[in-house]
PDB file of C-alpha atoms in Angstrom:
ATOM      1  CA  MET T   1     -38.929 -24.064  -9.017  1.00 44.00           C
ATOM      2  CA  GLY T   2     -35.392 -25.384  -8.676  1.00 48.00           C
ATOM      3  CA  ARG T   3     -32.768 -23.592  -6.653  1.00 48.00           C
ATOM      4  CA  LEU T   4     -30.806 -20.972  -8.581  1.00 44.00           C
ATOM      5  CA  GLU T   5     -27.194 -21.947  -9.167  1.00 49.00           C
ATOM      6  CA  HIS T   6     -24.533 -19.303  -8.643  1.00 47.00           C
ATOM      7  CA  PRO T   7     -22.050 -19.313 -11.530  1.00 52.00           C
ATOM      8  CA  GLN T   8     -18.599 -20.659 -10.702  1.00 61.00           C
ATOM      9  CA  PRO T   9     -15.870 -18.001 -10.944  1.00 73.00           C
ATOM     10  CA  ASP T  10     -13.614 -18.437 -13.965  1.00 89.00           C
ATOM     11  CA  ALA T  11     -10.259 -20.162 -13.578  1.00 92.00           C
ATOM     12  CA  LYS T  12      -8.249 -16.929 -13.501  1.00 94.00           C
ATOM     13  CA  THR T  13     -10.385 -15.499 -10.709  1.00 93.00           C
ATOM     14  CA  ARG T  14     -10.178 -18.747  -8.728  1.00 95.00           C
ATOM     15  CA  ILE T  15      -6.379 -18.671  -9.013  1.00 96.00           C
ATOM     16  CA  LEU T  16      -6.285 -15.048  -7.807  1.00 93.00           C
ATOM     17  CA  ASP T  17      -8.634 -15.812  -4.910  1.00 92.00           C
ATOM     18  CA  ALA T  18      -6.618 -18.849  -3.822  1.00 94.00           C
ATOM     19  CA  ALA T  19      -3.275 -17.045  -4.154  1.00 92.00           C
ATOM     20  CA  GLU T  20      -4.576 -14.062  -2.199  1.00 88.00           C
ATOM     21  CA  ARG T  21      -5.712 -16.283   0.674  1.00 88.00           C
ATOM     22  CA  LEU T  22      -2.529 -18.383   0.734  1.00 90.00           C
ATOM     23  CA  PHE T  23      -0.154 -15.425   0.429  1.00 85.00           C
ATOM     24  CA  MET T  24      -2.006 -13.840   3.334  1.00 81.00           C
ATOM     25  CA  GLU T  25      -1.871 -16.989   5.458  1.00 82.00           C
ATOM     26  CA  ARG T  26       1.585 -18.324   4.574  1.00 84.00           C
ATOM     27  CA  GLY T  27       3.518 -15.572   2.807  1.00 80.00           C
ATOM     28  CA  PHE T  28       4.912 -15.597  -0.722  1.00 82.00           C
ATOM     29  CA  ALA T  29       8.006 -17.752  -0.201  1.00 82.00           C
ATOM     30  CA  ALA T  30       6.138 -20.510   1.676  1.00 85.00           C
ATOM     31  CA  THR T  31       3.328 -20.748  -0.897  1.00 90.00           C
ATOM     32  CA  SER T  32       3.968 -22.949  -3.911  1.00 94.00           C
ATOM     33  CA  VAL T  33       2.220 -22.763  -7.270  1.00 95.00           C
ATOM     34  CA  ARG T  34       0.954 -26.304  -6.690  1.00 96.00           C
ATOM     35  CA  MET T  35      -0.677 -25.236  -3.414  1.00 96.00           C
ATOM     36  CA  ILE T  36      -2.422 -22.391  -5.213  1.00 96.00           C
ATOM     37  CA  THR T  37      -3.668 -24.457  -8.127  1.00 96.00           C
ATOM     38  CA  GLY T  38      -4.771 -27.224  -5.757  1.00 96.00           C
ATOM     39  CA  ALA T  39      -6.846 -24.740  -3.762  1.00 96.00           C
ATOM     40  CA  ALA T  40      -8.220 -23.227  -6.969  1.00 95.00           C
ATOM     41  CA  GLY T  41      -8.988 -26.619  -8.541  1.00 95.00           C
ATOM     42  CA  VAL T  42      -7.142 -25.861 -11.771  1.00 95.00           C
ATOM     43  CA  PRO T  43      -4.111 -27.323 -13.610  1.00 95.00           C
ATOM     44  CA  VAL T  44      -0.678 -25.931 -12.713  1.00 95.00           C
ATOM     45  CA  ALA T  45      -0.147 -24.830 -16.316  1.00 95.00           C
ATOM     46  CA  LEU T  46      -2.904 -22.220 -15.985  1.00 96.00           C
ATOM     47  CA  VAL T  47      -0.730 -20.080 -13.678  1.00 96.00           C
ATOM     48  CA  ASN T  48       1.842 -19.645 -16.441  1.00 95.00           C
ATOM     49  CA  TYR T  49      -0.907 -19.202 -19.033  1.00 95.00           C
ATOM     50  CA  HIS T  50      -2.657 -16.380 -17.177  1.00 95.00           C
ATOM     51  CA  PHE T  51       0.208 -14.786 -15.203  1.00 95.00           C
ATOM     52  CA  GLY T  52       3.491 -15.947 -16.708  1.00 94.00           C
ATOM     53  CA  SER T  53       5.008 -17.036 -13.386  1.00 92.00           C
ATOM     54  CA  LYS T  54       4.468 -17.144  -9.636  1.00 90.00           C
ATOM     55  CA  GLN T  55       5.994 -13.647  -9.469  1.00 86.00           C
ATOM     56  CA  GLY T  56       3.505 -12.436 -12.075  1.00 89.00           C
ATOM     57  CA  LEU T  57       0.676 -13.967 -10.055  1.00 91.00           C
ATOM     58  CA  MET T  58       1.841 -12.219  -6.884  1.00 86.00           C
ATOM     59  CA  GLU T  59       1.976  -8.895  -8.706  1.00 82.00           C
ATOM     60  CA  ALA T  60      -1.559  -9.489 -10.020  1.00 86.00           C
ATOM     61  CA  VAL T  61      -2.812 -10.207  -6.493  1.00 85.00           C
ATOM     62  CA  TYR T  62      -1.366  -6.954  -5.174  1.00 77.00           C
ATOM     63  CA  ALA T  63      -2.482  -5.002  -8.236  1.00 77.00           C
ATOM     64  CA  ARG T  64      -6.035  -6.180  -7.599  1.00 78.00           C
ATOM     65  CA  ALA T  65      -5.747  -5.198  -3.935  1.00 73.00           C
ATOM     66  CA  LEU T  66      -4.383  -1.743  -4.759  1.00 69.00           C
ATOM     67  CA  GLY T  67      -7.168  -1.026  -7.244  1.00 65.00           C
ATOM     68  CA  ASN T  68      -7.031   0.972 -10.457  1.00 57.00           C
ATOM     69  CA  ARG T  69      -5.120   4.181 -11.052  1.00 51.00           C
ATOM     70  CA  GLY T  70      -8.202   6.368 -10.718  1.00 53.00           C
ATOM     71  CA  SER T  71      -8.836   5.257  -7.156  1.00 56.00           C
ATOM     72  CA  ARG T  72      -5.308   6.326  -6.163  1.00 62.00           C
ATOM     73  CA  VAL T  73      -4.996   9.735  -7.830  1.00 78.00           C
ATOM     74  CA  SER T  74      -8.560  10.916  -8.525  1.00 82.00           C
ATOM     75  CA  TYR T  75      -8.518  13.139  -5.432  1.00 84.00           C
ATOM     76  CA  LEU T  76      -5.096  14.503  -6.398  1.00 89.00           C
ATOM     77  CA  ASP T  77      -6.376  15.182  -9.930  1.00 90.00           C
ATOM     78  CA  ARG T  78      -9.222  17.229  -8.480  1.00 92.00           C
ATOM     79  CA  LEU T  79      -6.939  19.151  -6.128  1.00 93.00           C
ATOM     80  CA  GLU T  80      -4.557  20.038  -8.955  1.00 94.00           C
ATOM     81  CA  ALA T  81      -7.443  21.162 -11.164  1.00 94.00           C
ATOM     82  CA  GLU T  82      -8.719  23.423  -8.368  1.00 95.00           C
ATOM     83  CA  ALA T  83      -5.205  24.765  -7.709  1.00 94.00           C
ATOM     84  CA  ASP T  84      -4.906  25.766 -11.400  1.00 94.00           C
ATOM     85  CA  GLY T  85      -1.118  25.570 -11.461  1.00 91.00           C
ATOM     86  CA  ARG T  86      -0.539  26.844  -7.912  1.00 96.00           C
ATOM     87  CA  PRO T  87       1.184  24.592  -5.358  1.00 97.00           C
ATOM     88  CA  ILE T  88      -1.136  22.545  -3.157  1.00 97.00           C
ATOM     89  CA  ALA T  89      -0.586  23.017   0.571  1.00 97.00           C
ATOM     90  CA  VAL T  90       1.428  20.270   2.264  1.00 97.00           C
ATOM     91  CA  ASN T  91      -1.301  19.453   4.789  1.00 96.00           C
ATOM     92  CA  VAL T  92      -3.799  19.008   1.925  1.00 96.00           C
ATOM     93  CA  LEU T  93      -1.416  16.665   0.065  1.00 96.00           C
ATOM     94  CA  VAL T  94      -0.869  14.624   3.212  1.00 95.00           C
ATOM     95  CA  ASP T  95      -4.631  14.401   3.743  1.00 93.00           C
ATOM     96  CA  ALA T  96      -5.071  13.198   0.153  1.00 91.00           C
ATOM     97  CA  PHE T  97      -2.385  10.522   0.530  1.00 90.00           C
ATOM     98  CA  LEU T  98      -3.724   9.286   3.873  1.00 89.00           C
ATOM     99  CA  SER T  99      -7.304   9.286   2.578  1.00 86.00           C
ATOM    100  CA  SER T 100      -6.176   7.140  -0.352  1.00 81.00           C
ATOM    101  CA  ALA T 101      -4.542   4.680   2.052  1.00 78.00           C
ATOM    102  CA  LEU T 102      -7.677   4.581   4.188  1.00 77.00           C
ATOM    103  CA  ARG T 103      -9.878   3.844   1.170  1.00 73.00           C
ATOM    104  CA  LEU T 104      -7.756   0.772   0.411  1.00 69.00           C
ATOM    105  CA  THR T 105      -8.757  -0.738   3.750  1.00 66.00           C
ATOM    106  CA  ARG T 106     -12.421  -0.279   2.824  1.00 64.00           C
ATOM    107  CA  LYS T 107     -12.382  -1.667  -0.739  1.00 56.00           C
ATOM    108  CA  ASP T 108     -15.425  -3.702  -1.692  1.00 53.00           C
ATOM    109  CA  SER T 109     -13.404  -6.028  -3.929  1.00 51.00           C
ATOM    110  CA  ILE T 110     -11.092  -7.155  -1.129  1.00 55.00           C
ATOM    111  CA  PRO T 111     -11.838  -7.004   2.614  1.00 55.00           C
ATOM    112  CA  GLY T 112      -9.824  -4.350   4.394  1.00 56.00           C
ATOM    113  CA  GLU T 113      -8.427  -6.866   6.876  1.00 61.00           C
ATOM    114  CA  VAL T 114      -7.156  -9.052   4.033  1.00 65.00           C
ATOM    115  CA  PHE T 115      -5.500  -6.052   2.375  1.00 64.00           C
ATOM    116  CA  LYS T 116      -3.748  -5.109   5.615  1.00 65.00           C
ATOM    117  CA  GLN T 117      -2.436  -8.641   6.063  1.00 68.00           C
ATOM    118  CA  LEU T 118      -1.165  -8.752   2.484  1.00 71.00           C
ATOM    119  CA  ILE T 119       0.701  -5.492   3.028  1.00 68.00           C
ATOM    120  CA  GLY T 120       2.068  -6.816   6.316  1.00 65.00           C
ATOM    121  CA  ARG T 121       3.369  -9.950   4.610  1.00 67.00           C
ATOM    122  CA  ALA T 122       5.037  -7.940   1.863  1.00 66.00           C
ATOM    123  CA  PHE T 123       6.734  -5.405   4.139  1.00 64.00           C
ATOM    124  CA  TYR T 124       7.617  -7.435   7.207  1.00 61.00           C
ATOM    125  CA  GLU T 125       8.106 -10.971   5.907  1.00 63.00           C
ATOM    126  CA  PRO T 126      10.144 -10.363   2.754  1.00 58.00           C
ATOM    127  CA  GLY T 127      11.474 -13.172   0.664  1.00 59.00           C
ATOM    128  CA  PRO T 128      12.736 -13.843  -2.859  1.00 58.00           C
ATOM    129  CA  GLY T 129      10.498 -12.108  -5.374  1.00 56.00           C
ATOM    130  CA  THR T 130       8.740  -9.744  -2.970  1.00 55.00           C
ATOM    131  CA  GLU T 131      11.114  -6.836  -3.452  1.00 53.00           C
ATOM    132  CA  ALA T 132       9.164  -5.305  -6.351  1.00 52.00           C
ATOM    133  CA  PHE T 133       5.570  -6.326  -5.809  1.00 55.00           C
ATOM    134  CA  PHE T 134       4.053  -2.883  -6.481  1.00 57.00           C
ATOM    135  CA  PRO T 135       2.779  -2.518 -10.047  1.00 58.00           C
ATOM    136  CA  ASP T 136       3.923   0.264 -12.348  1.00 63.00           C
ATOM    137  CA  GLU T 137       0.609   2.095 -11.914  1.00 62.00           C
ATOM    138  CA  TYR T 138       1.295   2.470  -8.190  1.00 71.00           C
ATOM    139  CA  ARG T 139       4.756   3.835  -8.901  1.00 78.00           C
ATOM    140  CA  GLU T 140       3.149   6.373 -11.225  1.00 82.00           C
ATOM    141  CA  ALA T 141       0.802   7.498  -8.441  1.00 84.00           C
ATOM    142  CA  VAL T 142       3.709   7.875  -5.987  1.00 87.00           C
ATOM    143  CA  ASP T 143       5.606   9.948  -8.564  1.00 92.00           C
ATOM    144  CA  ARG T 144       2.589  12.230  -8.989  1.00 92.00           C
ATOM    145  CA  TYR T 145       2.706  12.933  -5.258  1.00 94.00           C
ATOM    146  CA  ARG T 146       6.467  13.500  -5.464  1.00 96.00           C
ATOM    147  CA  GLN T 147       5.944  16.195  -8.072  1.00 96.00           C
ATOM    148  CA  ALA T 148       3.166  17.808  -6.025  1.00 97.00           C
ATOM    149  CA  PHE T 149       5.276  17.831  -2.842  1.00 97.00           C
ATOM    150  CA  MET T 150       8.213  19.345  -4.723  1.00 97.00           C
ATOM    151  CA  ARG T 151       5.999  22.198  -5.964  1.00 97.00           C
ATOM    152  CA  ALA T 152       4.749  22.743  -2.416  1.00 98.00           C
ATOM    153  CA  LEU T 153       8.258  22.612  -0.896  1.00 98.00           C
ATOM    154  CA  PRO T 154      10.594  24.479  -3.258  1.00 97.00           C
ATOM    155  CA  GLN T 155      13.113  24.939  -0.441  1.00 96.00           C
ATOM    156  CA  LEU T 156      13.779  21.197  -0.408  1.00 96.00           C
ATOM    157  CA  SER T 157      15.857  19.222  -2.874  1.00 95.00           C
ATOM    158  CA  GLN T 158      14.315  16.306  -4.709  1.00 96.00           C
ATOM    159  CA  GLU T 159      16.399  14.003  -2.528  1.00 96.00           C
ATOM    160  CA  ASP T 160      14.904  15.526   0.646  1.00 96.00           C
ATOM    161  CA  VAL T 161      11.363  15.219  -0.729  1.00 97.00           C
ATOM    162  CA  VAL T 162      11.843  11.610  -1.820  1.00 96.00           C
ATOM    163  CA  TRP T 163      13.320  10.629   1.552  1.00 96.00           C
ATOM    164  CA  ARG T 164      10.358  12.196   3.351  1.00 96.00           C
ATOM    165  CA  MET T 165       7.967  10.365   1.048  1.00 95.00           C
ATOM    166  CA  TYR T 166       9.898   7.163   1.723  1.00 92.00           C
ATOM    167  CA  PHE T 167       9.323   7.655   5.453  1.00 93.00           C
ATOM    168  CA  LEU T 168       5.647   8.486   4.809  1.00 92.00           C
ATOM    169  CA  VAL T 169       4.980   5.367   2.723  1.00 86.00           C
ATOM    170  CA  GLY T 170       6.814   3.186   5.241  1.00 84.00           C
ATOM    171  CA  ILE T 171       4.988   4.492   8.288  1.00 86.00           C
ATOM    172  CA  VAL T 172       1.593   4.307   6.559  1.00 83.00           C
ATOM    173  CA  ALA T 173       2.280   0.691   5.511  1.00 77.00           C
ATOM    174  CA  TYR T 174       3.351  -0.104   9.080  1.00 78.00           C
ATOM    175  CA  ALA T 175       0.215   1.457  10.526  1.00 76.00           C
ATOM    176  CA  MET T 176      -2.124  -0.109   7.966  1.00 72.00           C
ATOM    177  CA  ALA T 177      -0.570  -3.574   8.293  1.00 69.00           C
ATOM    178  CA  GLY T 178      -1.229  -3.608  12.030  1.00 65.00           C
ATOM    179  CA  LYS T 179       2.197  -5.169  12.649  1.00 63.00           C
ATOM    180  CA  ASP T 180       3.080  -3.753  16.059  1.00 68.00           C
ATOM    181  CA  VAL T 181       6.463  -5.470  16.251  1.00 61.00           C
ATOM    182  CA  MET T 182       7.395  -3.554  19.409  1.00 64.00           C
ATOM    183  CA  ARG T 183       4.025  -4.288  21.058  1.00 73.00           C
ATOM    184  CA  MET T 184       3.752  -0.630  22.058  1.00 80.00           C
ATOM    185  CA  THR T 185      -0.005  -0.404  21.470  1.00 75.00           C
ATOM    186  CA  GLU T 186      -0.471  -3.402  23.759  1.00 74.00           C
ATOM    187  CA  THR T 187       2.041  -2.276  26.372  1.00 81.00           C
ATOM    188  CA  TYR T 188       0.411   1.134  26.737  1.00 83.00           C
ATOM    189  CA  ALA T 189      -3.154  -0.015  26.004  1.00 80.00           C
ATOM    190  CA  LEU T 190      -3.681   2.629  23.319  1.00 81.00           C
ATOM    191  CA  ALA T 191      -7.366   3.218  22.648  1.00 82.00           C
ATOM    192  CA  ASP T 192      -7.147   3.496  18.858  1.00 75.00           C
ATOM    193  CA  GLN T 193      -5.150   0.349  18.148  1.00 72.00           C
ATOM    194  CA  GLY T 194      -6.516  -1.529  15.149  1.00 69.00           C
ATOM    195  CA  GLN T 195      -8.610   1.453  13.979  1.00 77.00           C
ATOM    196  CA  PRO T 196      -7.139   2.685  10.661  1.00 75.00           C
ATOM    197  CA  GLU T 197      -9.109   5.941  10.530  1.00 82.00           C
ATOM    198  CA  ALA T 198      -8.151   6.962  14.080  1.00 85.00           C
ATOM    199  CA  ILE T 199      -4.516   5.920  13.551  1.00 84.00           C
ATOM    200  CA  LEU T 200      -4.196   7.985  10.371  1.00 85.00           C
ATOM    201  CA  ALA T 201      -5.809  10.983  12.078  1.00 89.00           C
ATOM    202  CA  ARG T 202      -3.099  10.781  14.755  1.00 91.00           C
ATOM    203  CA  LEU T 203      -0.430  10.295  12.088  1.00 91.00           C
ATOM    204  CA  ARG T 204      -1.429  13.374  10.066  1.00 94.00           C
ATOM    205  CA  PRO T 205       0.178  16.162  12.203  1.00 96.00           C
ATOM    206  CA  PHE T 206       3.339  14.087  12.622  1.00 96.00           C
ATOM    207  CA  VAL T 207       3.712  13.648   8.859  1.00 96.00           C
ATOM    208  CA  VAL T 208       2.891  17.278   8.034  1.00 97.00           C
ATOM    209  CA  ALA T 209       5.494  18.504  10.533  1.00 96.00           C
ATOM    210  CA  GLY T 210       8.054  16.148   9.007  1.00 96.00           C
ATOM    211  CA  PHE T 211       7.513  17.512   5.501  1.00 97.00           C
ATOM    212  CA  LEU T 212       7.645  21.122   6.723  1.00 96.00           C
ATOM    213  CA  ALA T 213      10.853  20.647   8.732  1.00 95.00           C
ATOM    214  CA  PRO T 214      13.792  22.611   7.295  1.00 92.00           C
ATOM    215  CA  PRO T 215      16.527  20.717   5.504  1.00 89.00           C
ATOM    216  CA  GLY T 216      19.440  19.956   7.744  1.00 77.00           C
ATOM    217  CA  ALA T 217      23.018  18.912   7.134  1.00 63.00           C
ATOM    218  CA  LEU T 218      23.678  15.308   8.064  1.00 63.00           C
ATOM    219  CA  PRO T 219      26.177  14.951  10.928  1.00 61.00           C
ATOM    220  CA  SER T 220      29.194  12.764  10.511  1.00 59.00           C
ATOM    221  CA  ILE T 221      29.399   9.569  12.550  1.00 55.00           C
ATOM    222  CA  ALA T 222      32.016  11.230  14.784  1.00 60.00           C
ATOM    223  CA  GLU T 223      29.613  14.063  15.630  1.00 59.00           C
ATOM    224  CA  ILE T 224      26.777  11.804  16.800  1.00 56.00           C
ATOM    225  CA  PRO T 225      26.871  11.619  20.617  1.00 60.00           C
TER     226      PRO T 225
END
């Protein structure tokens, strides 16, 4: 019997695979469409045909990495169904958000290490076009958490809740990307460096305490020592 041939991925998938690898290695700004199509073995015109533009291709790469809507809010859906209209405790919401972030590093469709490097490129090596790489579905998921946190923290204004979520998303992205720009994990030889599950477990009480902190008036510049 002859050897079985594995089918070649279609052109769109080859473009996504090549773009994912090059964006991870070089960043968005330093990767040209011609580099991507050369690596994928397809004509340049196919990028516009399938994705509309290089920006559209980048958004498709990140959308694939982030997964579908269900994978981001299925746990939250279940929690809200069990709560039956009652607010969900802050620590439970934080656990749900962190668990969702951890699952992204374990996705079967994209290696966790690749995902972390893509996030690191987007957050810490910004360039033209990278400012709005998250797809609308991800924004919807973040807004669902905003609503849940506001129900759990009625003493806070929407502005306070959104700022605390902003800090949460930023610190989770920093931790997941593994971009220790201050080299603190190396300087102090921290045991859990590079271990997403252990890092998020350490992050949890810090984040919960931040959400539960009372609102405070911002000092003026003159009052800051």
